[in-house]
Amino acid sequence: PTMPFARRHLMQFAAAALATLAFGAAAQSYPTKPVTLLVPYPAGGLSDNIARKVNVPLAQALGQPTIVDNLGGASGSIAAQKVLHAPSDGYLVYQGSPNELILAPLAVPSIKYKSEDFRQVHRIALAPMAIFARAGLPVANADELVAYAAKVAKEGKPLTYASVGVGSFYHLLGAKMSKDLGIEMSHVPYKGAADAFRDLAGNQVDIFITPYSLAQVEFVKQGKVKAVAALTPQRQRLLPDTPTTAESKALKNFQYEIGTGYFVKRDTPEPIVQALHKGLQKVLTDTQLRAGLFAMGQEVSPAQTLAEADRSYKDEIAAYRAIAKAIGLQPGQ
């Protein structure tokens, strides 16, 4: 009686091993069909432009067409849900940032996914960030801004700061600045950065803490808005005359950046993730991609190992949740 039992176990083991091998082979040959980059915003915006700089060299690196698909709405969560409902086979890749994957689940009650449902394969770009102000605001640097904010708060007319929606990174930064300084400021949410900049140029709102590109620099050059402070240790390439927060006393440690990266479902098989990672590393060396990102005002991400990409995402999750907790962000605020 022992023999059939042993044989049965051996056959089960053999079947399992074969299935693993077959799956491994399928993963090793990835991709065998077009790969889709899912952008959680409409065509024509910064995210879409980044994807359309990446997809051509990525197609060359992967040996398959790479399609850009735009699916905006609900703070990027509609696109994120689509990825989570698709098979874990690496054919639907999410192009995102902490805004959609970390902050949206903290701020939007209807979002059911967690940041940990995704895995970062590689970051592609880093956006420079700065504090912009309406042209009429009588400040030229971070310390003057803080002094002015304290003055108007005492007068019962708190400084207004724009964002691209409740729970967005820009909302959190404005609220954190207000909390760190102990100065009351009023949040004014907009549907998008274009609307916020329009009202900033129209003197309708006082400041906007945001990533920016050449279009916003043009606003500064024309005198329509002011660039008050860059949120980096060193001065920024596109705004060389703008002092940094690091140069100030009041906002010395107020330094932030936001990146764009490529994400897959956490349970995507390792060989597929490795193949995609290898392709994206190759893309980062593409001279046209680098020039394109550079022209948009983006800084090209340094190369990351898979472990580094994962670690940086986990660090961001911890950091952003800490800010949300510090300002008492509640879903649906």
Short mmCIF file of C-alpha atoms in Angstrom, two decimals:
data_model
loop_
_atom_site.label_atom_id
_atom_site.label_comp_id
_atom_site.label_asym_id
_atom_site.label_seq_id
_atom_site.Cartn_x
_atom_site.Cartn_y
_atom_site.Cartn_z
CA PRO A 1 0.00 0.00 0.00
CA THR A 2 2.97 2.33 0.48
CA MET A 3 3.96 2.26 -3.19
CA PRO A 4 0.80 3.80 -4.71
CA PHE A 5 0.82 6.44 -1.98
CA ALA A 6 4.44 7.33 -2.73
CA ARG A 7 3.78 7.23 -6.45
CA ARG A 8 0.75 9.47 -6.05
CA HIS A 9 2.84 12.01 -4.13
CA LEU A 10 5.59 11.81 -6.71
CA MET A 11 3.11 12.42 -9.53
CA GLN A 12 1.56 15.37 -7.68
CA PHE A 13 5.03 16.80 -7.11
CA ALA A 14 5.94 16.27 -10.79
CA ALA A 15 2.71 17.98 -11.92
CA ALA A 16 3.36 20.94 -9.60
CA ALA A 17 6.97 21.21 -10.82
CA LEU A 18 5.83 21.15 -14.46
CA ALA A 19 3.22 23.83 -13.80
CA THR A 20 5.88 26.00 -12.13
CA LEU A 21 8.26 25.45 -15.05
CA ALA A 22 5.56 26.31 -17.58
CA PHE A 23 4.67 29.48 -15.70
CA GLY A 24 8.35 30.32 -15.32
CA ALA A 25 8.85 29.87 -19.07
CA ALA A 26 5.87 32.14 -19.79
CA ALA A 27 7.30 34.74 -17.43
CA GLN A 28 10.80 34.38 -18.94
CA SER A 29 9.46 35.04 -22.43
CA TYR A 30 7.53 38.15 -21.30
CA PRO A 31 6.41 40.13 -23.19
CA THR A 32 4.82 38.21 -26.06
CA LYS A 33 2.21 40.91 -26.85
CA PRO A 34 1.84 44.72 -26.51
CA VAL A 35 2.33 46.27 -23.07
CA THR A 36 0.02 49.11 -21.98
CA LEU A 37 1.16 52.09 -19.89
CA LEU A 38 -1.92 53.27 -18.02
CA VAL A 39 -1.82 57.03 -17.31
CA PRO A 40 -4.32 58.15 -14.63
CA TYR A 41 -4.89 61.58 -16.25
CA PRO A 42 -6.32 62.86 -19.56
CA ALA A 43 -4.16 63.25 -22.66
CA GLY A 44 -2.12 66.45 -22.98
CA GLY A 45 -1.02 66.86 -19.36
CA LEU A 46 2.43 66.38 -17.85
CA SER A 47 1.84 62.69 -16.96
CA ASP A 48 0.67 61.92 -20.50
CA ASN A 49 3.70 63.74 -21.97
CA ILE A 50 6.06 61.67 -19.80
CA ALA A 51 4.39 58.41 -20.94
CA ARG A 52 4.71 59.43 -24.59
CA LYS A 53 8.43 60.02 -24.13
CA VAL A 54 8.84 56.59 -22.48
CA ASN A 55 6.73 54.32 -24.67
CA VAL A 56 8.92 54.40 -27.81
CA PRO A 57 12.25 53.47 -26.16
CA LEU A 58 10.42 51.01 -23.86
CA ALA A 59 8.92 49.24 -26.90
CA GLN A 60 12.45 48.91 -28.32
CA ALA A 61 13.79 47.58 -25.01
CA LEU A 62 10.96 45.04 -24.57
CA GLY A 63 10.69 44.04 -28.23
CA GLN A 64 6.90 44.63 -28.21
CA PRO A 65 4.70 47.67 -28.92
CA THR A 66 4.03 49.84 -25.86
CA ILE A 67 0.65 51.59 -25.86
CA VAL A 68 -0.28 54.67 -23.81
CA ASP A 69 -3.82 54.52 -22.40
CA ASN A 70 -5.34 57.52 -20.57
CA LEU A 71 -7.93 56.90 -17.88
CA GLY A 72 -8.49 59.94 -15.66
CA GLY A 73 -10.82 60.43 -12.74
CA ALA A 74 -11.22 60.06 -8.97
CA SER A 75 -7.68 61.22 -8.09
CA GLY A 76 -6.15 58.55 -10.34
CA SER A 77 -7.97 55.74 -8.55
CA ILE A 78 -10.10 54.58 -11.51
CA ALA A 79 -6.93 53.67 -13.42
CA ALA A 80 -5.38 52.13 -10.30
CA GLN A 81 -8.45 49.91 -9.78
CA LYS A 82 -8.26 48.80 -13.42
CA VAL A 83 -4.69 47.56 -12.88
CA LEU A 84 -5.71 45.69 -9.72
CA HIS A 85 -8.63 44.00 -11.54
CA ALA A 86 -6.42 42.90 -14.46
CA PRO A 87 -4.30 39.69 -14.41
CA SER A 88 -0.90 39.93 -12.65
CA ASP A 89 0.95 39.38 -15.92
CA GLY A 90 2.79 42.68 -16.46
CA TYR A 91 0.78 43.72 -19.52
CA LEU A 92 -0.94 46.61 -17.74
CA VAL A 93 1.61 48.92 -16.10
CA TYR A 94 0.52 51.88 -13.98
CA GLN A 95 2.35 55.19 -14.39
CA GLY A 96 1.86 56.96 -11.11
CA SER A 97 3.10 58.98 -8.18
CA PRO A 98 2.43 59.13 -4.44
CA ASN A 99 -0.56 61.39 -5.23
CA GLU A 100 -2.63 58.53 -6.65
CA LEU A 101 -1.22 55.49 -4.86
CA ILE A 102 -0.52 56.80 -1.35
CA LEU A 103 -2.56 59.95 -0.79
CA ALA A 104 -5.78 59.18 -2.68
CA PRO A 105 -6.56 56.12 -0.49
CA LEU A 106 -6.03 58.33 2.60
CA ALA A 107 -8.32 61.11 1.37
CA VAL A 108 -11.07 59.52 -0.73
CA PRO A 109 -13.52 57.34 1.28
CA SER A 110 -14.66 55.32 -1.76
CA ILE A 111 -11.13 54.05 -2.54
CA LYS A 112 -10.69 50.53 -1.22
CA TYR A 113 -7.16 49.68 -2.38
CA LYS A 114 -4.04 50.08 -0.25
CA SER A 115 -0.68 51.53 -1.31
CA GLU A 116 0.84 48.10 -0.55
CA ASP A 117 -1.26 46.49 -3.33
CA PHE A 118 1.28 47.96 -5.78
CA ARG A 119 4.99 47.45 -6.31
CA GLN A 120 7.27 50.08 -7.84
CA VAL A 121 9.38 48.68 -10.68
CA HIS A 122 11.39 51.85 -11.36
CA ARG A 123 11.08 55.57 -10.90
CA ILE A 124 11.44 57.46 -14.18
CA ALA A 125 11.47 61.18 -13.29
CA LEU A 126 11.60 63.65 -10.42
CA ALA A 127 9.66 66.90 -10.58
CA PRO A 128 11.19 70.06 -9.15
CA MET A 129 8.85 71.84 -6.70
CA ALA A 130 8.49 75.44 -5.59
CA ILE A 131 6.22 77.84 -3.73
CA PHE A 132 4.59 80.21 -6.24
CA ALA A 133 2.72 83.36 -5.24
CA ARG A 134 0.39 85.86 -6.86
CA ALA A 135 2.29 88.78 -8.39
CA GLY A 136 0.81 91.24 -5.86
CA LEU A 137 1.98 89.36 -2.76
CA PRO A 138 4.64 91.55 -1.06
CA VAL A 139 7.21 88.78 -0.49
CA ALA A 140 10.42 87.72 -2.28
CA ASN A 141 11.61 84.67 -0.28
CA ALA A 142 10.50 82.04 2.26
CA ASP A 143 11.21 84.14 5.38
CA GLU A 144 9.27 87.13 4.01
CA LEU A 145 6.39 84.77 3.11
CA VAL A 146 6.26 83.38 6.67
CA ALA A 147 6.34 86.89 8.20
CA TYR A 148 3.53 88.02 5.87
CA ALA A 149 1.46 84.89 6.61
CA ALA A 150 1.79 85.56 10.36
CA LYS A 151 0.78 89.21 9.90
CA VAL A 152 -2.40 88.53 7.85
CA ALA A 153 -3.41 85.62 10.13
CA LYS A 154 -3.28 88.02 13.12
CA GLU A 155 -5.50 90.41 11.15
CA GLY A 156 -8.04 87.62 10.68
CA LYS A 157 -7.38 87.33 6.90
CA PRO A 158 -5.33 84.09 6.66
CA LEU A 159 -3.14 83.43 3.63
CA THR A 160 -4.88 81.22 1.03
CA TYR A 161 -3.08 78.27 -0.55
CA ALA A 162 -4.21 76.41 -3.67
CA SER A 163 -4.10 72.65 -4.27
CA VAL A 164 -5.30 70.18 -6.92
CA GLY A 165 -7.81 68.66 -4.48
CA VAL A 166 -8.34 67.51 -0.92
CA GLY A 167 -5.68 64.99 0.08
CA SER A 168 -3.37 65.86 -2.82
CA PHE A 169 0.32 66.29 -2.03
CA TYR A 170 -0.04 70.06 -2.49
CA HIS A 171 -2.90 70.18 0.04
CA LEU A 172 -0.77 68.22 2.53
CA LEU A 173 2.24 70.50 2.05
CA GLY A 174 0.18 73.66 2.57
CA ALA A 175 -1.44 72.19 5.69
CA LYS A 176 1.91 70.97 7.02
CA MET A 177 3.51 74.37 6.47
CA SER A 178 0.61 75.99 8.36
CA LYS A 179 0.92 73.46 11.21
CA ASP A 180 4.73 73.59 11.44
CA LEU A 181 4.66 77.38 11.67
CA GLY A 182 1.61 77.55 13.92
CA ILE A 183 0.08 80.07 11.50
CA GLU A 184 -3.50 79.76 10.26
CA MET A 185 -3.82 79.41 6.46
CA SER A 186 -6.86 78.65 4.28
CA HIS A 187 -6.99 75.76 1.80
CA VAL A 188 -8.52 76.41 -1.65
CA PRO A 189 -8.85 73.14 -3.65
CA TYR A 190 -8.97 73.17 -7.47
CA LYS A 191 -9.68 70.45 -10.04
CA GLY A 192 -6.22 70.75 -11.56
CA ALA A 193 -2.97 72.72 -11.62
CA ALA A 194 -4.01 74.77 -14.70
CA ASP A 195 -7.03 76.20 -12.82
CA ALA A 196 -4.93 76.92 -9.73
CA PHE A 197 -2.29 78.77 -11.78
CA ARG A 198 -4.95 80.76 -13.63
CA ASP A 199 -6.37 82.02 -10.31
CA LEU A 200 -2.87 82.65 -8.95
CA ALA A 201 -2.13 84.81 -12.03
CA GLY A 202 -5.51 86.52 -11.48
CA ASN A 203 -4.64 87.35 -7.84
CA GLN A 204 -7.54 85.17 -6.60
CA VAL A 205 -5.39 82.96 -4.37
CA ASP A 206 -2.14 83.79 -2.52
CA ILE A 207 0.21 80.81 -2.98
CA PHE A 208 0.48 77.41 -4.67
CA ILE A 209 3.09 74.80 -3.61
CA THR A 210 3.51 72.58 -6.66
CA PRO A 211 5.77 70.79 -9.16
CA TYR A 212 6.24 72.90 -12.26
CA SER A 213 7.57 72.87 -15.80
CA LEU A 214 8.64 75.42 -18.42
CA ALA A 215 5.06 76.69 -18.85
CA GLN A 216 4.97 77.89 -15.22
CA VAL A 217 8.47 79.39 -15.52
CA GLU A 218 7.12 81.43 -18.44
CA PHE A 219 4.39 82.82 -16.12
CA VAL A 220 7.18 83.93 -13.75
CA LYS A 221 9.23 85.52 -16.58
CA GLN A 222 6.16 87.47 -17.73
CA GLY A 223 5.58 88.72 -14.18
CA LYS A 224 2.16 87.03 -13.92
CA VAL A 225 3.20 85.05 -10.81
CA LYS A 226 6.19 85.00 -8.45
CA ALA A 227 8.45 82.07 -7.65
CA VAL A 228 9.09 82.60 -3.92
CA ALA A 229 11.09 79.54 -2.88
CA ALA A 230 12.36 76.26 -4.35
CA LEU A 231 11.82 73.21 -2.10
CA THR A 232 15.34 71.84 -2.56
CA PRO A 233 18.77 72.08 -0.89
CA GLN A 234 20.29 73.66 -4.04
CA ARG A 235 18.81 76.21 -6.43
CA GLN A 236 16.81 74.70 -9.28
CA ARG A 237 17.88 74.56 -12.90
CA LEU A 238 14.71 76.23 -14.25
CA LEU A 239 14.56 78.89 -11.51
CA PRO A 240 18.22 79.82 -10.84
CA ASP A 241 17.30 83.23 -9.34
CA THR A 242 14.74 81.82 -6.88
CA PRO A 243 16.11 81.24 -3.36
CA THR A 244 15.57 77.82 -1.78
CA THR A 245 13.80 77.02 1.49
CA ALA A 246 17.19 75.71 2.68
CA GLU A 247 18.47 79.30 2.45
CA SER A 248 15.74 80.47 4.85
CA LYS A 249 15.46 80.37 8.65
CA ALA A 250 11.72 79.71 9.02
CA LEU A 251 11.39 76.93 6.39
CA LYS A 252 14.93 75.51 6.44
CA ASN A 253 13.77 71.85 6.55
CA PHE A 254 10.73 72.29 4.29
CA GLN A 255 12.20 70.34 1.34
CA TYR A 256 10.13 68.01 -0.85
CA GLU A 257 10.16 66.35 -4.25
CA ILE A 258 7.68 64.14 -6.07
CA GLY A 259 8.53 61.39 -8.53
CA THR A 260 6.78 59.54 -11.34
CA GLY A 261 7.30 55.79 -11.53
CA TYR A 262 6.01 52.55 -13.01
CA PHE A 263 4.02 50.17 -10.84
CA VAL A 264 2.57 46.66 -11.15
CA LYS A 265 0.37 44.58 -8.87
CA ARG A 266 2.34 43.39 -5.86
CA ASP A 267 1.81 39.69 -6.77
CA THR A 268 3.24 39.97 -10.33
CA PRO A 269 5.74 37.09 -10.82
CA GLU A 270 9.37 38.05 -10.18
CA PRO A 271 10.72 37.15 -13.69
CA ILE A 272 8.12 39.52 -15.25
CA VAL A 273 9.00 42.32 -12.84
CA GLN A 274 12.70 41.75 -13.59
CA ALA A 275 12.13 41.90 -17.37
CA LEU A 276 10.14 45.14 -17.03
CA HIS A 277 12.77 46.60 -14.68
CA LYS A 278 15.54 45.76 -17.15
CA GLY A 279 13.56 47.45 -19.95
CA LEU A 280 13.00 50.61 -17.90
CA GLN A 281 16.68 50.79 -16.94
CA LYS A 282 17.52 50.72 -20.65
CA VAL A 283 14.96 53.48 -21.29
CA LEU A 284 16.68 55.75 -18.75
CA THR A 285 19.85 55.74 -20.87
CA ASP A 286 17.94 56.82 -24.02
CA THR A 287 19.28 60.24 -25.05
CA GLN A 288 15.98 61.38 -26.63
CA LEU A 289 14.03 60.45 -23.49
CA ARG A 290 16.52 62.30 -21.28
CA ALA A 291 16.39 65.39 -23.53
CA GLY A 292 12.57 65.24 -23.61
CA LEU A 293 12.22 65.01 -19.83
CA PHE A 294 14.86 67.72 -19.40
CA ALA A 295 12.92 70.05 -21.72
CA MET A 296 9.76 69.46 -19.64
CA GLY A 297 11.65 70.56 -16.55
CA GLN A 298 11.77 67.04 -15.12
CA GLU A 299 14.94 65.59 -13.64
CA VAL A 300 15.71 62.08 -14.90
CA SER A 301 15.60 59.54 -12.08
CA PRO A 302 18.89 57.89 -11.12
CA ALA A 303 19.06 54.16 -11.89
CA GLN A 304 17.49 52.00 -9.17
CA THR A 305 17.83 48.31 -8.44
CA LEU A 306 14.51 46.52 -7.89
CA ALA A 307 15.22 46.50 -4.16
CA GLU A 308 15.92 50.27 -4.19
CA ALA A 309 12.74 51.01 -6.17
CA ASP A 310 10.71 49.00 -3.64
CA ARG A 311 12.45 50.60 -0.66
CA SER A 312 11.95 54.16 -1.94
CA TYR A 313 8.22 53.46 -2.44
CA LYS A 314 7.88 52.01 1.08
CA ASP A 315 9.74 55.02 2.50
CA GLU A 316 7.37 57.36 0.67
CA ILE A 317 4.33 55.49 2.02
CA ALA A 318 5.64 55.96 5.58
CA ALA A 319 6.56 59.62 5.04
CA TYR A 320 3.26 60.64 3.42
CA ARG A 321 1.15 58.79 5.99
CA ALA A 322 3.08 60.61 8.72
CA ILE A 323 2.26 64.00 7.12
CA ALA A 324 -1.42 63.00 6.72
CA LYS A 325 -1.53 61.98 10.38
CA ALA A 326 0.26 65.16 11.52
CA ILE A 327 -2.32 67.39 9.82
CA GLY A 328 -5.23 65.16 10.89
CA LEU A 329 -6.33 64.35 7.33
CA GLN A 330 -9.66 62.47 7.36
CA PRO A 331 -11.20 60.76 4.30
CA GLY A 332 -13.73 63.03 2.62
CA GLN A 333 -12.50 66.24 4.24
#
